[in-house]
């Protein structure tokens, strides 16, 4: 290369580095943003358990495309959501906050009058400031009234369901649900749509969005309604697996990941795009053969045991994430917003405080990278039920739901019974199934985690000890 072009390249690199440094100057110690900003794709499944994809142990069907994310990128073994239920979990992903911080708990339904508050910043809003095109195809669940819709919270495009796909007149046990709207932008374009088409419709739009935006950075949030019950699969996807309808549904979701990877490749965007796959909460065990599996973990959706809150997580970004990496440090959905903002060089300086921290060093498999959190809090509603710090997890006395007998089948749920757990300390490294209570053997860990929990109670509140959080913010109200 002639000296003059080398000099020109050096000057350009210097400008890029300086611009990045300037933009990220509030966090100068953190790794620099990549330039140009990467495309970001998040595929978020609903009620898909830890062991429901091949690279996390699924049996009876195959997920070659999700497995490919892990094989060509990284797999996190200890990735969490803060609450094992749809709206709370999605709130954490999109705002980078514990759901208790921003007031969205449980699962919002057609009668809900609240949603995401105007003053919170979603991933889409943060990335939009950096010039990203943004879209969500699938389930929103942060409020279904106009002011709460994705188009009012940073997304250029929306197509999907405003809440869960079982909140409709065909619910197996609750016949009081109104018609289920299918929304495009802010308009209801159909009610009670044929759910066999949902996964395909979402994937079609995801592929179209990549094509349309191949020349600018984009954030694509593909929030599948499946495998939340009622399970539905397209005619082409039906009857393909030995696991039955559940396996068919997962293979179709996996196929949507394959279509995204193929389109990225076709557009030459492979090395410019971070693709992540994870889920909002563990399996809804009362549905039996229509529910997934939490693998080695205890219980499932709706509990603060690992089966409810630990999710499969795979991320691929060729040339940036070393292939075949595994991260065993704990991280949570709340960490994705600040991580994306950092990678994109997006400015968050005017935003409200959040709970997530950047996990860029973990995501990029940097040697000896550590979790940025001393502890993770697990609430059910407003009750602090458990806390994890390092290898230890402490449950505080609380009630939880557990199957009373055999699970349901073929779309009909079986009843849960209420059980109770006392103060219990588990070593998640030697006892991932949370079976052996070591509280008596390790009083120092009980004390240490209890202190961390007290700080969480002061900050976020706790209904079990009648405490109001000092730093909680109200949800948006109609
Ligand atoms: Mg869910």
mmCIF file of C-alpha atoms in Angstrom, residues 44-289:
data_model
loop_
_atom_site.group_PDB
_atom_site.id
_atom_site.type_symbol
_atom_site.label_atom_id
_atom_site.label_comp_id
_atom_site.label_asym_id
_atom_site.label_seq_id
_atom_site.Cartn_x
_atom_site.Cartn_y
_atom_site.Cartn_z
ATOM 1 C CA UNK A 44 -36.955 -14.367 22.306
ATOM 2 C CA UNK A 45 -39.033 -17.512 22.826
ATOM 3 C CA UNK A 46 -41.994 -17.750 25.209
ATOM 4 C CA UNK A 47 -42.038 -20.361 28.004
ATOM 5 C CA UNK A 48 -39.146 -22.258 26.413
ATOM 6 C CA UNK A 49 -37.204 -24.110 29.119
ATOM 7 C CA UNK A 50 -33.490 -24.513 29.710
ATOM 8 C CA UNK A 51 -33.305 -27.945 28.064
ATOM 9 C CA UNK A 52 -35.575 -27.188 25.091
ATOM 10 C CA UNK A 53 -32.849 -26.603 22.506
ATOM 11 C CA UNK A 54 -30.302 -29.141 21.298
ATOM 12 C CA UNK A 55 -27.154 -27.493 22.641
ATOM 13 C CA UNK A 56 -28.782 -27.420 26.107
ATOM 14 C CA UNK A 57 -29.923 -31.061 26.041
ATOM 15 C CA UNK A 58 -33.218 -31.298 24.105
ATOM 16 C CA UNK A 59 -34.282 -34.778 22.997
ATOM 17 C CA UNK A 60 -36.715 -35.976 20.317
ATOM 18 C CA UNK A 61 -36.223 -33.129 17.844
ATOM 19 C CA UNK A 62 -33.396 -30.998 16.460
ATOM 20 C CA UNK A 63 -32.467 -27.292 16.623
ATOM 21 C CA UNK A 64 -29.490 -27.083 14.240
ATOM 22 C CA UNK A 65 -29.761 -23.320 13.739
ATOM 23 C CA UNK A 66 -29.891 -22.356 17.417
ATOM 24 C CA UNK A 67 -27.098 -24.882 18.020
ATOM 25 C CA UNK A 68 -25.156 -23.141 15.244
ATOM 26 C CA UNK A 69 -25.372 -19.826 17.135
ATOM 27 C CA UNK A 70 -23.623 -21.519 20.053
ATOM 28 C CA UNK A 71 -21.145 -23.504 17.921
ATOM 29 C CA UNK A 72 -20.076 -20.424 15.947
ATOM 30 C CA UNK A 73 -20.385 -18.113 18.939
ATOM 31 C CA UNK A 74 -21.010 -18.467 22.660
ATOM 32 C CA UNK A 75 -23.346 -20.297 25.033
ATOM 33 C CA UNK A 76 -24.097 -18.991 28.538
ATOM 34 C CA UNK A 77 -24.797 -21.735 31.088
ATOM 35 C CA UNK A 78 -26.002 -19.367 33.833
ATOM 36 C CA UNK A 79 -28.212 -16.844 32.081
ATOM 37 C CA UNK A 80 -31.240 -15.545 33.991
ATOM 38 C CA UNK A 81 -34.474 -13.680 33.788
ATOM 39 C CA UNK A 82 -35.461 -11.870 37.007
ATOM 40 C CA UNK A 83 -39.070 -13.136 37.203
ATOM 41 C CA UNK A 84 -40.444 -16.317 35.649
ATOM 42 C CA UNK A 85 -43.460 -14.762 33.962
ATOM 43 C CA UNK A 86 -44.054 -13.028 30.645
ATOM 44 C CA UNK A 87 -44.611 -9.281 31.193
ATOM 45 C CA UNK A 88 -42.188 -8.940 34.075
ATOM 46 C CA UNK A 89 -39.509 -10.806 32.145
ATOM 47 C CA UNK A 90 -39.987 -8.782 28.933
ATOM 48 C CA UNK A 91 -39.886 -5.560 30.911
ATOM 49 C CA UNK A 92 -36.461 -6.524 32.225
ATOM 50 C CA UNK A 93 -35.160 -7.359 28.760
ATOM 51 C CA UNK A 94 -36.387 -4.172 27.132
ATOM 52 C CA UNK A 95 -35.669 -1.634 29.904
ATOM 53 C CA UNK A 96 -32.548 -3.100 31.532
ATOM 54 C CA UNK A 97 -34.336 -2.849 34.891
ATOM 55 C CA UNK A 98 -35.691 -5.251 37.460
ATOM 56 C CA UNK A 99 -39.435 -5.343 36.781
ATOM 57 C CA UNK A 100 -40.014 -4.110 40.349
ATOM 58 C CA UNK A 101 -38.013 -0.981 39.534
ATOM 59 C CA UNK A 102 -40.403 0.050 36.740
ATOM 60 C CA UNK A 103 -43.622 -1.422 38.119
ATOM 61 C CA UNK A 104 -44.579 -4.066 35.555
ATOM 62 C CA UNK A 105 -45.239 -7.419 37.220
ATOM 63 C CA UNK A 106 -46.935 -10.682 36.332
ATOM 64 C CA UNK A 107 -48.612 -11.100 32.955
ATOM 65 C CA UNK A 108 -50.671 -8.181 31.648
ATOM 66 C CA UNK A 109 -53.999 -9.151 30.072
ATOM 67 C CA UNK A 110 -56.812 -7.574 28.077
ATOM 68 C CA UNK A 111 -58.198 -5.902 31.240
ATOM 69 C CA UNK A 112 -54.858 -4.314 32.227
ATOM 70 C CA UNK A 113 -54.766 -0.538 32.419
ATOM 71 C CA UNK A 114 -51.033 -0.170 32.834
ATOM 72 C CA UNK A 115 -47.946 -0.582 30.705
ATOM 73 C CA UNK A 116 -44.451 0.726 30.220
ATOM 74 C CA UNK A 117 -44.033 4.287 31.495
ATOM 75 C CA UNK A 118 -43.190 7.028 29.045
ATOM 76 C CA UNK A 119 -40.017 8.013 30.885
ATOM 77 C CA UNK A 120 -38.348 4.601 30.635
ATOM 78 C CA UNK A 121 -36.005 3.945 27.723
ATOM 79 C CA UNK A 122 -36.269 0.675 25.820
ATOM 80 C CA UNK A 123 -33.440 -0.980 23.883
ATOM 81 C CA UNK A 124 -35.183 0.254 20.730
ATOM 82 C CA UNK A 125 -35.207 3.887 21.922
ATOM 83 C CA UNK A 126 -31.561 3.738 22.966
ATOM 84 C CA UNK A 127 -30.426 2.263 19.641
ATOM 85 C CA UNK A 128 -32.630 4.609 17.625
ATOM 86 C CA UNK A 129 -30.581 7.521 18.962
ATOM 87 C CA UNK A 130 -27.642 5.946 17.159
ATOM 88 C CA UNK A 131 -29.562 5.727 13.889
ATOM 89 C CA UNK A 132 -30.836 2.169 14.112
ATOM 90 C CA UNK A 133 -33.909 0.935 12.275
ATOM 91 C CA UNK A 134 -36.011 -0.985 14.823
ATOM 92 C CA UNK A 135 -38.719 -3.628 14.605
ATOM 93 C CA UNK A 136 -40.579 -6.061 16.813
ATOM 94 C CA UNK A 137 -42.397 -9.014 15.307
ATOM 95 C CA UNK A 138 -44.285 -11.113 17.828
ATOM 96 C CA UNK A 139 -45.446 -10.759 21.393
ATOM 97 C CA UNK A 140 -45.098 -7.364 23.102
ATOM 98 C CA UNK A 141 -46.739 -7.675 26.541
ATOM 99 C CA UNK A 142 -45.732 -4.296 27.968
ATOM 100 C CA UNK A 143 -49.269 -2.863 27.696
ATOM 101 C CA UNK A 144 -51.837 -3.135 24.887
ATOM 102 C CA UNK A 145 -53.343 0.382 24.953
ATOM 103 C CA UNK A 146 -52.059 2.752 22.257
ATOM 104 C CA UNK A 147 -49.727 4.739 24.489
ATOM 105 C CA UNK A 148 -47.932 1.573 25.571
ATOM 106 C CA UNK A 149 -47.522 -0.009 22.131
ATOM 107 C CA UNK A 150 -44.053 -0.701 20.672
ATOM 108 C CA UNK A 151 -44.472 2.131 18.145
ATOM 109 C CA UNK A 152 -44.626 4.583 21.078
ATOM 110 C CA UNK A 153 -41.517 3.086 22.665
ATOM 111 C CA UNK A 154 -38.859 3.150 19.997
ATOM 112 C CA UNK A 155 -39.958 0.582 17.439
ATOM 113 C CA UNK A 156 -40.461 1.721 13.833
ATOM 114 C CA UNK A 157 -42.421 -1.417 13.038
ATOM 115 C CA UNK A 158 -44.675 -3.771 14.959
ATOM 116 C CA UNK A 159 -46.593 -6.826 13.900
ATOM 117 C CA UNK A 160 -47.885 -9.288 16.457
ATOM 118 C CA UNK A 161 -49.945 -9.995 19.545
ATOM 119 C CA UNK A 162 -50.142 -7.451 22.368
ATOM 120 C CA UNK A 163 -50.152 -10.180 25.067
ATOM 121 C CA UNK A 164 -50.183 -13.974 25.458
ATOM 122 C CA UNK A 165 -51.676 -16.178 22.749
ATOM 123 C CA UNK A 166 -53.848 -18.053 25.285
ATOM 124 C CA UNK A 167 -55.718 -14.881 26.275
ATOM 125 C CA UNK A 168 -58.535 -15.586 23.851
ATOM 126 C CA UNK A 169 -62.003 -17.198 23.851
ATOM 127 C CA UNK A 170 -60.524 -20.670 23.255
ATOM 128 C CA UNK A 171 -58.637 -20.705 26.569
ATOM 129 C CA UNK A 172 -58.952 -24.238 28.040
ATOM 130 C CA UNK A 173 -60.194 -23.163 31.493
ATOM 131 C CA UNK A 174 -61.080 -19.441 31.346
ATOM 132 C CA UNK A 175 -63.818 -18.585 28.864
ATOM 133 C CA UNK A 176 -64.000 -14.884 29.796
ATOM 134 C CA UNK A 177 -61.253 -13.635 27.467
ATOM 135 C CA UNK A 178 -62.307 -11.300 24.653
ATOM 136 C CA UNK A 179 -61.176 -11.755 21.050
ATOM 137 C CA UNK A 180 -57.391 -11.763 20.632
ATOM 138 C CA UNK A 181 -56.138 -8.845 18.505
ATOM 139 C CA UNK A 182 -53.419 -9.121 15.882
ATOM 140 C CA UNK A 183 -51.804 -5.697 15.505
ATOM 141 C CA UNK A 184 -49.841 -4.101 12.684
ATOM 142 C CA UNK A 185 -48.315 -0.772 13.680
ATOM 143 C CA UNK A 186 -51.073 0.527 15.959
ATOM 144 C CA UNK A 187 -54.000 -0.976 14.082
ATOM 145 C CA UNK A 188 -55.889 -4.182 14.868
ATOM 146 C CA UNK A 189 -55.862 -5.999 11.534
ATOM 147 C CA UNK A 190 -57.552 -9.233 12.656
ATOM 148 C CA UNK A 191 -58.906 -10.978 15.732
ATOM 149 C CA UNK A 192 -58.356 -14.573 16.809
ATOM 150 C CA UNK A 193 -55.853 -15.129 13.997
ATOM 151 C CA UNK A 194 -55.077 -18.660 12.842
ATOM 152 C CA UNK A 195 -52.221 -19.345 15.213
ATOM 153 C CA UNK A 196 -50.739 -21.977 12.910
ATOM 154 C CA UNK A 197 -49.379 -19.024 10.894
ATOM 155 C CA UNK A 198 -47.844 -16.966 13.713
ATOM 156 C CA UNK A 199 -44.288 -18.300 13.626
ATOM 157 C CA UNK A 200 -44.144 -18.073 9.809
ATOM 158 C CA UNK A 201 -45.660 -14.580 9.694
ATOM 159 C CA UNK A 202 -43.152 -13.294 12.239
ATOM 160 C CA UNK A 203 -40.230 -14.938 10.420
ATOM 161 C CA UNK A 204 -41.365 -13.580 7.013
ATOM 162 C CA UNK A 205 -41.371 -10.072 8.393
ATOM 163 C CA UNK A 206 -38.032 -10.539 10.129
ATOM 164 C CA UNK A 207 -36.412 -11.570 6.835
ATOM 165 C CA UNK A 208 -38.070 -8.672 4.970
ATOM 166 C CA UNK A 209 -36.841 -6.205 7.594
ATOM 167 C CA UNK A 210 -33.235 -7.415 7.207
ATOM 168 C CA UNK A 211 -33.480 -7.000 3.426
ATOM 169 C CA UNK A 212 -34.950 -3.491 3.719
ATOM 170 C CA UNK A 213 -32.339 -2.307 6.174
ATOM 171 C CA UNK A 214 -29.220 -4.019 4.882
ATOM 172 C CA UNK A 215 -27.462 -0.668 4.411
ATOM 173 C CA UNK A 216 -28.008 0.761 7.893
ATOM 174 C CA UNK A 217 -27.731 -0.585 11.432
ATOM 175 C CA UNK A 218 -30.845 -2.364 12.667
ATOM 176 C CA UNK A 219 -32.306 -3.857 15.817
ATOM 177 C CA UNK A 220 -34.641 -6.761 15.170
ATOM 178 C CA UNK A 221 -36.618 -8.181 18.094
ATOM 179 C CA UNK A 222 -38.303 -11.436 17.078
ATOM 180 C CA UNK A 223 -40.498 -12.267 20.071
ATOM 181 C CA UNK A 224 -42.129 -15.567 19.165
ATOM 182 C CA UNK A 225 -45.528 -16.316 20.705
ATOM 183 C CA UNK A 226 -44.565 -20.001 20.757
ATOM 184 C CA UNK A 227 -44.007 -22.330 22.545
ATOM 185 C CA UNK A 228 -46.474 -20.661 24.936
ATOM 186 C CA UNK A 229 -49.731 -22.642 24.888
ATOM 187 C CA UNK A 230 -51.873 -23.091 22.848
ATOM 188 C CA UNK A 231 -49.212 -24.713 20.666
ATOM 189 C CA UNK A 232 -49.661 -24.226 16.945
ATOM 190 C CA UNK A 233 -47.448 -25.106 14.002
ATOM 191 C CA UNK A 234 -47.806 -24.619 10.243
ATOM 192 C CA UNK A 235 -49.033 -27.465 8.026
ATOM 193 C CA UNK A 236 -45.476 -27.901 6.702
ATOM 194 C CA UNK A 237 -44.068 -28.105 10.218
ATOM 195 C CA UNK A 238 -46.629 -30.546 11.610
ATOM 196 C CA UNK A 239 -45.855 -34.176 12.437
ATOM 197 C CA UNK A 240 -42.118 -33.930 11.943
ATOM 198 C CA UNK A 241 -40.721 -34.931 15.325
ATOM 199 C CA UNK A 242 -40.950 -37.852 17.749
ATOM 200 C CA UNK A 243 -41.643 -35.332 20.545
ATOM 201 C CA UNK A 244 -45.022 -34.492 18.998
ATOM 202 C CA UNK A 245 -46.516 -31.005 18.651
ATOM 203 C CA UNK A 246 -44.092 -29.427 21.132
ATOM 204 C CA UNK A 247 -41.084 -30.683 19.150
ATOM 205 C CA UNK A 248 -42.658 -29.520 15.881
ATOM 206 C CA UNK A 249 -43.186 -26.036 17.332
ATOM 207 C CA UNK A 250 -39.575 -25.778 18.502
ATOM 208 C CA UNK A 251 -38.258 -26.977 15.139
ATOM 209 C CA UNK A 252 -40.316 -24.262 13.450
ATOM 210 C CA UNK A 253 -38.862 -21.624 15.785
ATOM 211 C CA UNK A 254 -35.414 -23.012 15.007
ATOM 212 C CA UNK A 255 -36.267 -22.731 11.311
ATOM 213 C CA UNK A 256 -36.958 -19.010 11.797
ATOM 214 C CA UNK A 257 -33.437 -18.627 13.193
ATOM 215 C CA UNK A 258 -32.133 -20.488 10.136
ATOM 216 C CA UNK A 259 -33.976 -18.120 7.801
ATOM 217 C CA UNK A 260 -32.476 -15.109 9.593
ATOM 218 C CA UNK A 261 -28.942 -16.556 9.365
ATOM 219 C CA UNK A 262 -29.434 -17.321 5.663
ATOM 220 C CA UNK A 263 -30.651 -13.782 4.948
ATOM 221 C CA UNK A 264 -27.741 -12.223 6.870
ATOM 222 C CA UNK A 265 -25.367 -14.332 4.823
ATOM 223 C CA UNK A 266 -27.116 -13.458 1.551
ATOM 224 C CA UNK A 267 -26.819 -9.739 2.361
ATOM 225 C CA UNK A 268 -23.179 -10.012 3.432
ATOM 226 C CA UNK A 269 -24.100 -9.003 6.996
ATOM 227 C CA UNK A 270 -22.782 -12.046 8.860
ATOM 228 C CA UNK A 271 -19.787 -10.339 10.411
ATOM 229 C CA UNK A 272 -21.721 -7.158 11.131
ATOM 230 C CA UNK A 273 -24.529 -8.809 13.070
ATOM 231 C CA UNK A 274 -24.905 -10.046 16.635
ATOM 232 C CA UNK A 275 -27.663 -12.691 16.861
ATOM 233 C CA UNK A 276 -28.946 -13.788 20.269
ATOM 234 C CA UNK A 277 -31.417 -16.515 21.198
ATOM 235 C CA UNK A 278 -33.000 -16.874 24.646
ATOM 236 C CA UNK A 279 -36.392 -17.187 26.375
ATOM 237 C CA UNK A 280 -38.611 -15.263 28.812
ATOM 238 C CA UNK A 281 -39.144 -17.962 31.465
ATOM 239 C CA UNK A 282 -39.036 -21.693 32.089
ATOM 240 C CA UNK A 283 -41.572 -24.351 31.037
ATOM 241 C CA UNK A 284 -45.231 -24.201 32.073
ATOM 242 C CA UNK A 285 -45.118 -27.650 33.630
ATOM 243 C CA UNK A 286 -48.852 -28.049 34.249
ATOM 244 C CA UNK A 287 -49.284 -28.472 30.483
ATOM 245 C CA UNK A 288 -47.332 -31.750 30.426
ATOM 246 C CA UNK A 289 -46.548 -32.810 26.843
#
